[in-house]
Amino acid sequence: MPTDLERLDEADACHDDDPTRSADLLRTIDPAQLPPHRWPGLAYLLNHVLGEKLNRWDEALHLQQRLISAAQPEPALVLWRQVGTAALLAGDTPRADEYTAALAHASGAPAARCADLLQLNAATFRVPGLHTGPAADVALAALAPLAQPGWQADSPLDASVAACANNLANALLEQPVAALRQGPARAALTAAAEQAQRFWQRAGTWVQCERALYLCAMVSNVLGEAAAARAHALAALALIDANTGNRAADPAEDVDRAFIELERWHACAQAGLAGEAAEARRNADALAARFDDDGLTAWFAQRVQALAALSPAQ
């Protein structure tokens, strides 16, 4: 009989290919039997699989409530964020208000800012199921409060905002390139990446800041902004150099370098910097050749194809 932890691992592994199977597994998991460091992953899957993919937000909320109960007396902020989002998307206003207040109490942030965060998190689950126009409208509405005065000073919610903005940008990147290069969609994608970088700079580790720059490079390449993409890629590589120095190569950072060099390759090729483009591609290919994971190798090949398919004419 598989353990709860094994069922969680299986649910995580199959959630994209077989969300129904993943949901069946998630329903059987007793959160109290999991180590606490796995609770955030479970909370995300409950919303992602049962809510976003299967549109069973009432059930997602019920299972989130079971998780919150298991996590007492001091649930992590991410757990309040996910249960509050489930309540919001289930249309349960009283419970959404209750969990917003609980998040405010746990974080020390104003309730209004907590409500903004829940709307932003909700957008990350709504956008993947929408066409480009409505997706852009939802994203822009969720991002708009971040320009208000209340978000200009450091907040205990900054890391959560950064993670949500990052997820929102990645969700938008799944839209057709031609559509993303137009009007509101272009503005939404740009804003999501910029806010992810802004808030990771306030609350993140150097690795999170580096990956935010990588995201900005990806977004700039998709939008046909070669100079900006190159600048973001070079800044990300410089950040890795500054924090790794002469230490032995870190496999995780080699993976990051490989994908960042791919973005630099495309940006330089589009900007007419043939020599630098060739150097970046050599670097990327050499790093990718050392991957010890078939999934990473396939992901690298997919990104090469995606970048090769981009052109200013799209």
GROMACS .gro file of C-alpha atoms in nm:
model
  314
    1MET     CA    1   0.000   0.000   0.000
    2PRO     CA    2   0.161   0.330  -0.106
    3THR     CA    3   0.221   0.585   0.167
    4ASP     CA    4   0.067   0.932   0.162
    5LEU     CA    5   0.405   1.073   0.060
    6GLU     CA    6   0.435   0.826  -0.227
    7ARG     CA    7   0.086   0.914  -0.346
    8LEU     CA    8   0.177   1.283  -0.337
    9ASP     CA    9   0.487   1.215  -0.545
   10GLU     CA   10   0.281   1.019  -0.796
   11ALA     CA   11   0.013   1.290  -0.810
   12ASP     CA   12   0.282   1.548  -0.878
   13ALA     CA   13   0.443   1.336  -1.149
   14CYS     CA   14   0.120   1.273  -1.344
   15HIS     CA   15  -0.074   1.596  -1.293
   16ASP     CA   16  -0.009   1.736  -1.642
   17ASP     CA   17  -0.059   1.416  -1.840
   18ASP     CA   18  -0.343   1.270  -1.633
   19PRO     CA   19  -0.508   1.529  -1.405
   20THR     CA   20  -0.798   1.294  -1.327
   21ARG     CA   21  -0.559   1.032  -1.191
   22SER     CA   22  -0.371   1.303  -1.002
   23ALA     CA   23  -0.695   1.427  -0.846
   24ASP     CA   24  -0.790   1.075  -0.739
   25LEU     CA   25  -0.455   1.042  -0.562
   26LEU     CA   26  -0.481   1.385  -0.398
   27ARG     CA   27  -0.820   1.294  -0.251
   28THR     CA   28  -0.665   1.002  -0.064
   29ILE     CA   29  -0.383   1.194   0.102
   30ASP     CA   30  -0.395   1.268   0.473
   31PRO     CA   31  -0.195   1.591   0.517
   32ALA     CA   32  -0.116   1.498   0.876
   33GLN     CA   33   0.089   1.205   0.745
   34LEU     CA   34   0.314   1.429   0.533
   35PRO     CA   35   0.625   1.613   0.650
   36PRO     CA   36   0.541   1.984   0.685
   37HIS     CA   37   0.787   2.086   0.414
   38ARG     CA   38   0.564   1.903   0.162
   39TRP     CA   39   0.248   2.091   0.258
   40PRO     CA   40   0.308   2.386   0.021
   41GLY     CA   41   0.343   2.149  -0.274
   42LEU     CA   42   0.023   1.972  -0.179
   43ALA     CA   43  -0.160   2.305  -0.142
   44TYR     CA   44  -0.049   2.411  -0.489
   45LEU     CA   45  -0.153   2.081  -0.648
   46LEU     CA   46  -0.498   2.095  -0.490
   47ASN     CA   47  -0.566   2.428  -0.660
   48HIS     CA   48  -0.381   2.349  -0.981
   49VAL     CA   49  -0.536   2.006  -1.041
   50LEU     CA   50  -0.881   2.011  -0.879
   51GLY     CA   51  -0.943   2.382  -0.936
   52GLU     CA   52  -0.762   2.500  -1.247
   53LYS     CA   53  -0.766   2.178  -1.450
   54LEU     CA   54  -1.092   2.011  -1.338
   55ASN     CA   55  -1.289   2.322  -1.230
   56ARG     CA   56  -1.383   2.162  -0.898
   57TRP     CA   57  -1.309   2.461  -0.680
   58ASP     CA   58  -1.554   2.358  -0.408
   59GLU     CA   59  -1.365   2.032  -0.365
   60ALA     CA   60  -1.029   2.210  -0.381
   61LEU     CA   61  -1.149   2.437  -0.099
   62HIS     CA   62  -1.264   2.142   0.110
   63LEU     CA   63  -0.925   1.969   0.080
   64GLN     CA   64  -0.740   2.296   0.145
   65GLN     CA   65  -0.938   2.333   0.467
   66ARG     CA   66  -0.832   1.985   0.572
   67LEU     CA   67  -0.471   2.083   0.506
   68ILE     CA   68  -0.502   2.406   0.707
   69SER     CA   69  -0.642   2.208   0.999
   70ALA     CA   70  -0.347   1.968   0.987
   71ALA     CA   71  -0.102   2.260   0.977
   72GLN     CA   72  -0.231   2.427   1.294
   73PRO     CA   73  -0.141   2.607   1.515
   74GLU     CA   74   0.073   2.819   1.279
   75PRO     CA   75   0.015   2.742   0.910
   76ALA     CA   76   0.274   2.889   0.674
   77LEU     CA   77   0.171   3.197   0.476
   78VAL     CA   78   0.161   2.999   0.153
   79LEU     CA   79  -0.107   2.771   0.300
   80TRP     CA   80  -0.327   3.068   0.394
   81ARG     CA   81  -0.269   3.205   0.044
   82GLN     CA   82  -0.380   2.884  -0.128
   83VAL     CA   83  -0.685   2.819   0.090
   84GLY     CA   84  -0.791   3.183   0.051
   85THR     CA   85  -0.752   3.157  -0.325
   86ALA     CA   86  -0.959   2.839  -0.334
   87ALA     CA   87  -1.236   3.012  -0.140
   88LEU     CA   88  -1.220   3.310  -0.374
   89LEU     CA   89  -1.246   3.096  -0.687
   90ALA     CA   90  -1.512   2.873  -0.532
   91GLY     CA   91  -1.724   3.188  -0.485
   92ASP     CA   92  -1.733   3.145  -0.108
   93THR     CA   93  -1.705   3.510  -0.007
   94PRO     CA   94  -1.741   3.463   0.372
   95ARG     CA   95  -1.459   3.209   0.381
   96ALA     CA   96  -1.246   3.416   0.144
   97ASP     CA   97  -1.284   3.708   0.384
   98GLU     CA   98  -1.204   3.481   0.679
   99TYR     CA   99  -0.884   3.353   0.517
  100THR     CA  100  -0.782   3.702   0.407
  101ALA     CA  101  -0.804   3.811   0.770
  102ALA     CA  102  -0.609   3.502   0.879
  103LEU     CA  103  -0.336   3.579   0.625
  104ALA     CA  104  -0.321   3.937   0.752
  105HIS     CA  105  -0.290   3.818   1.111
  106ALA     CA  106  -0.022   3.561   1.027
  107SER     CA  107   0.186   3.794   0.809
  108GLY     CA  108   0.136   4.128   0.980
  109ALA     CA  109   0.041   4.281   0.644
  110PRO     CA  110  -0.272   4.495   0.597
  111ALA     CA  111  -0.583   4.304   0.499
  112ALA     CA  112  -0.615   4.511   0.180
  113ARG     CA  113  -0.270   4.399   0.066
  114CYS     CA  114  -0.361   4.038   0.149
  115ALA     CA  115  -0.672   4.071  -0.066
  116ASP     CA  116  -0.453   4.198  -0.352
  117LEU     CA  117  -0.228   3.894  -0.313
  118LEU     CA  118  -0.521   3.652  -0.326
  119GLN     CA  119  -0.649   3.814  -0.644
  120LEU     CA  120  -0.302   3.788  -0.797
  121ASN     CA  121  -0.272   3.423  -0.698
  122ALA     CA  122  -0.620   3.356  -0.834
  123ALA     CA  123  -0.514   3.502  -1.169
  124THR     CA  124  -0.235   3.246  -1.198
  125PHE     CA  125  -0.499   2.971  -1.191
  126ARG     CA  126  -0.746   3.152  -1.420
  127VAL     CA  127  -0.516   3.266  -1.700
  128PRO     CA  128  -0.415   2.920  -1.832
  129GLY     CA  129  -0.776   2.839  -1.926
  130LEU     CA  130  -0.844   3.165  -2.111
  131HIS     CA  131  -0.782   3.292  -2.462
  132THR     CA  132  -0.524   3.567  -2.498
  133GLY     CA  133  -0.752   3.870  -2.473
  134PRO     CA  134  -0.939   3.768  -2.158
  135ALA     CA  135  -0.617   3.629  -2.009
  136ALA     CA  136  -0.449   3.966  -2.058
  137ASP     CA  137  -0.744   4.148  -1.897
  138VAL     CA  138  -0.738   3.919  -1.592
  139ALA     CA  139  -0.361   3.954  -1.556
  140LEU     CA  140  -0.362   4.333  -1.589
  141ALA     CA  141  -0.642   4.367  -1.334
  142ALA     CA  142  -0.454   4.149  -1.086
  143LEU     CA  143  -0.125   4.331  -1.138
  144ALA     CA  144  -0.271   4.684  -1.124
  145PRO     CA  145  -0.278   4.712  -0.740
  146LEU     CA  146   0.100   4.661  -0.728
  147ALA     CA  147   0.142   5.016  -0.862
  148GLN     CA  148  -0.048   5.161  -0.565
  149PRO     CA  149   0.132   5.338  -0.277
  150GLY     CA  150   0.072   5.050  -0.036
  151TRP     CA  151   0.306   4.828  -0.238
  152GLN     CA  152   0.595   5.075  -0.268
  153ALA     CA  153   0.750   4.982   0.069
  154ASP     CA  154   0.883   4.642   0.172
  155SER     CA  155   0.613   4.402   0.285
  156PRO     CA  156   0.605   4.057   0.448
  157LEU     CA  157   0.410   3.950   0.138
  158ASP     CA  158   0.682   4.046  -0.111
  159ALA     CA  159   0.813   3.693  -0.173
  160SER     CA  160   0.458   3.568  -0.226
  161VAL     CA  161   0.388   3.846  -0.475
  162ALA     CA  162   0.710   3.766  -0.659
  163ALA     CA  163   0.618   3.398  -0.688
  164CYS     CA  164   0.269   3.481  -0.813
  165ALA     CA  165   0.391   3.734  -1.069
  166ASN     CA  166   0.647   3.480  -1.189
  167ASN     CA  167   0.378   3.215  -1.230
  168LEU     CA  168   0.152   3.462  -1.406
  169ALA     CA  169   0.423   3.552  -1.658
  170ASN     CA  170   0.490   3.186  -1.728
  171ALA     CA  171   0.120   3.121  -1.778
  172LEU     CA  172   0.098   3.407  -2.028
  173LEU     CA  173   0.403   3.274  -2.215
  174GLU     CA  174   0.191   2.973  -2.313
  175GLN     CA  175  -0.026   3.200  -2.531
  176PRO     CA  176   0.045   3.230  -2.908
  177VAL     CA  177   0.343   3.455  -2.979
  178ALA     CA  178   0.164   3.667  -3.238
  179ALA     CA  179  -0.115   3.742  -2.990
  180LEU     CA  180   0.130   3.822  -2.711
  181ARG     CA  181   0.294   4.090  -2.922
  182GLN     CA  182  -0.027   4.293  -2.939
  183GLY     CA  183  -0.176   4.557  -2.707
  184PRO     CA  184  -0.300   4.441  -2.367
  185ALA     CA  185  -0.133   4.100  -2.389
  186ARG     CA  186   0.206   4.259  -2.449
  187ALA     CA  187   0.149   4.495  -2.156
  188ALA     CA  188   0.036   4.212  -1.927
  189LEU     CA  189   0.333   3.988  -2.007
  190THR     CA  190   0.580   4.274  -1.963
  191ALA     CA  191   0.424   4.383  -1.635
  192ALA     CA  192   0.417   4.032  -1.491
  193ALA     CA  193   0.787   3.977  -1.562
  194GLU     CA  194   0.884   4.323  -1.435
  195GLN     CA  195   0.689   4.279  -1.112
  196ALA     CA  196   0.841   3.934  -1.054
  197GLN     CA  197   1.187   4.087  -1.087
  198ARG     CA  198   1.098   4.386  -0.871
  199PHE     CA  199   0.963   4.179  -0.584
  200TRP     CA  200   1.234   3.912  -0.599
  201GLN     CA  201   1.489   4.191  -0.572
  202ARG     CA  202   1.313   4.299  -0.254
  203ALA     CA  203   1.260   3.960  -0.096
  204GLY     CA  204   1.445   3.688  -0.286
  205THR     CA  205   1.775   3.506  -0.280
  206TRP     CA  206   2.033   3.577  -0.547
  207VAL     CA  207   1.920   3.261  -0.729
  208GLN     CA  208   1.562   3.388  -0.738
  209CYS     CA  209   1.686   3.723  -0.867
  210GLU     CA  210   1.893   3.547  -1.134
  211ARG     CA  211   1.593   3.343  -1.245
  212ALA     CA  212   1.378   3.657  -1.255
  213LEU     CA  213   1.629   3.806  -1.498
  214TYR     CA  214   1.612   3.486  -1.703
  215LEU     CA  215   1.233   3.522  -1.714
  216CYS     CA  216   1.273   3.882  -1.831
  217ALA     CA  217   1.510   3.762  -2.105
  218MET     CA  218   1.256   3.502  -2.218
  219VAL     CA  219   0.977   3.759  -2.223
  220SER     CA  220   1.186   4.011  -2.417
  221ASN     CA  221   1.278   3.750  -2.676
  222VAL     CA  222   0.914   3.647  -2.720
  223LEU     CA  223   0.820   4.012  -2.764
  224GLY     CA  224   1.096   4.069  -3.021
  225GLU     CA  225   1.298   4.302  -2.796
  226ALA     CA  226   1.646   4.169  -2.871
  227ALA     CA  227   1.851   4.438  -2.698
  228ALA     CA  228   1.653   4.403  -2.375
  229ALA     CA  229   1.671   4.022  -2.391
  230ARG     CA  230   2.050   4.034  -2.430
  231ALA     CA  231   2.085   4.278  -2.140
  232HIS     CA  232   1.873   4.061  -1.909
  233ALA     CA  233   2.065   3.746  -2.006
  234LEU     CA  234   2.402   3.910  -1.947
  235ALA     CA  235   2.283   4.044  -1.611
  236ALA     CA  236   2.170   3.694  -1.508
  237LEU     CA  237   2.503   3.541  -1.609
  238ALA     CA  238   2.690   3.814  -1.421
  239LEU     CA  239   2.484   3.743  -1.111
  240ILE     CA  240   2.577   3.375  -1.126
  241ASP     CA  241   2.945   3.468  -1.167
  242ALA     CA  242   2.933   3.710  -0.877
  243ASN     CA  243   2.788   3.450  -0.644
  244THR     CA  244   2.977   3.139  -0.749
  245GLY     CA  245   3.325   3.282  -0.804
  246ASN     CA  246   3.588   3.015  -0.852
  247ARG     CA  247   3.400   2.741  -0.669
  248ALA     CA  248   3.348   2.406  -0.836
  249ALA     CA  249   3.066   2.402  -1.087
  250ASP     CA  250   2.720   2.361  -0.937
  251PRO     CA  251   2.503   2.135  -1.156
  252ALA     CA  252   2.195   2.346  -1.083
  253GLU     CA  253   2.372   2.664  -1.187
  254ASP     CA  254   2.507   2.491  -1.498
  255VAL     CA  255   2.147   2.418  -1.593
  256ASP     CA  256   2.054   2.782  -1.539
  257ARG     CA  257   2.355   2.897  -1.740
  258ALA     CA  258   2.264   2.671  -2.030
  259PHE     CA  259   1.914   2.813  -2.062
  260ILE     CA  260   2.028   3.173  -2.010
  261GLU     CA  261   2.291   3.130  -2.281
  262LEU     CA  262   2.016   3.010  -2.513
  263GLU     CA  263   1.827   3.335  -2.457
  264ARG     CA  264   2.149   3.532  -2.520
  265TRP     CA  265   2.209   3.334  -2.838
  266HIS     CA  266   1.870   3.422  -2.982
  267ALA     CA  267   1.887   3.785  -2.873
  268CYS     CA  268   2.231   3.834  -3.025
  269ALA     CA  269   2.130   3.662  -3.348
  270GLN     CA  270   1.830   3.893  -3.378
  271ALA     CA  271   2.048   4.197  -3.300
  272GLY     CA  272   2.300   4.104  -3.570
  273LEU     CA  273   2.576   4.016  -3.322
  274ALA     CA  274   2.680   3.700  -3.503
  275GLY     CA  275   3.005   3.641  -3.313
  276GLU     CA  276   2.846   3.674  -2.971
  277ALA     CA  277   2.549   3.463  -3.081
  278ALA     CA  278   2.783   3.181  -3.187
  279GLU     CA  279   2.970   3.202  -2.857
  280ALA     CA  280   2.648   3.189  -2.655
  281ARG     CA  281   2.519   2.888  -2.850
  282ARG     CA  282   2.849   2.702  -2.803
  283ASN     CA  283   2.832   2.770  -2.431
  284ALA     CA  284   2.470   2.655  -2.410
  285ASP     CA  285   2.531   2.336  -2.606
  286ALA     CA  286   2.841   2.247  -2.403
  287LEU     CA  287   2.652   2.287  -2.075
  288ALA     CA  288   2.351   2.094  -2.204
  289ALA     CA  289   2.576   1.807  -2.310
  290ARG     CA  290   2.653   1.751  -1.942
  291PHE     CA  291   2.288   1.722  -1.838
  292ASP     CA  292   2.224   1.398  -1.653
  293ASP     CA  293   1.849   1.411  -1.691
  294ASP     CA  294   1.642   1.318  -1.996
  295GLY     CA  295   1.373   1.566  -1.899
  296LEU     CA  296   1.620   1.856  -1.897
  297THR     CA  297   1.765   1.747  -2.230
  298ALA     CA  298   1.417   1.740  -2.384
  299TRP     CA  299   1.330   2.078  -2.230
  300PHE     CA  300   1.650   2.228  -2.373
  301ALA     CA  301   1.569   2.093  -2.721
  302GLN     CA  302   1.215   2.231  -2.697
  303ARG     CA  303   1.345   2.575  -2.605
  304VAL     CA  304   1.589   2.569  -2.897
  305GLN     CA  305   1.298   2.497  -3.129
  306ALA     CA  306   1.079   2.764  -2.972
  307LEU     CA  307   1.348   3.029  -3.007
  308ALA     CA  308   1.428   2.927  -3.364
  309ALA     CA  309   1.060   2.972  -3.449
  310LEU     CA  310   1.055   3.332  -3.325
  311SER     CA  311   1.100   3.616  -3.570
  312PRO     CA  312   1.030   3.991  -3.571
  313ALA     CA  313   0.769   3.934  -3.839
  314GLN     CA  314   0.546   3.728  -3.611
   0.00000   0.00000   0.00000
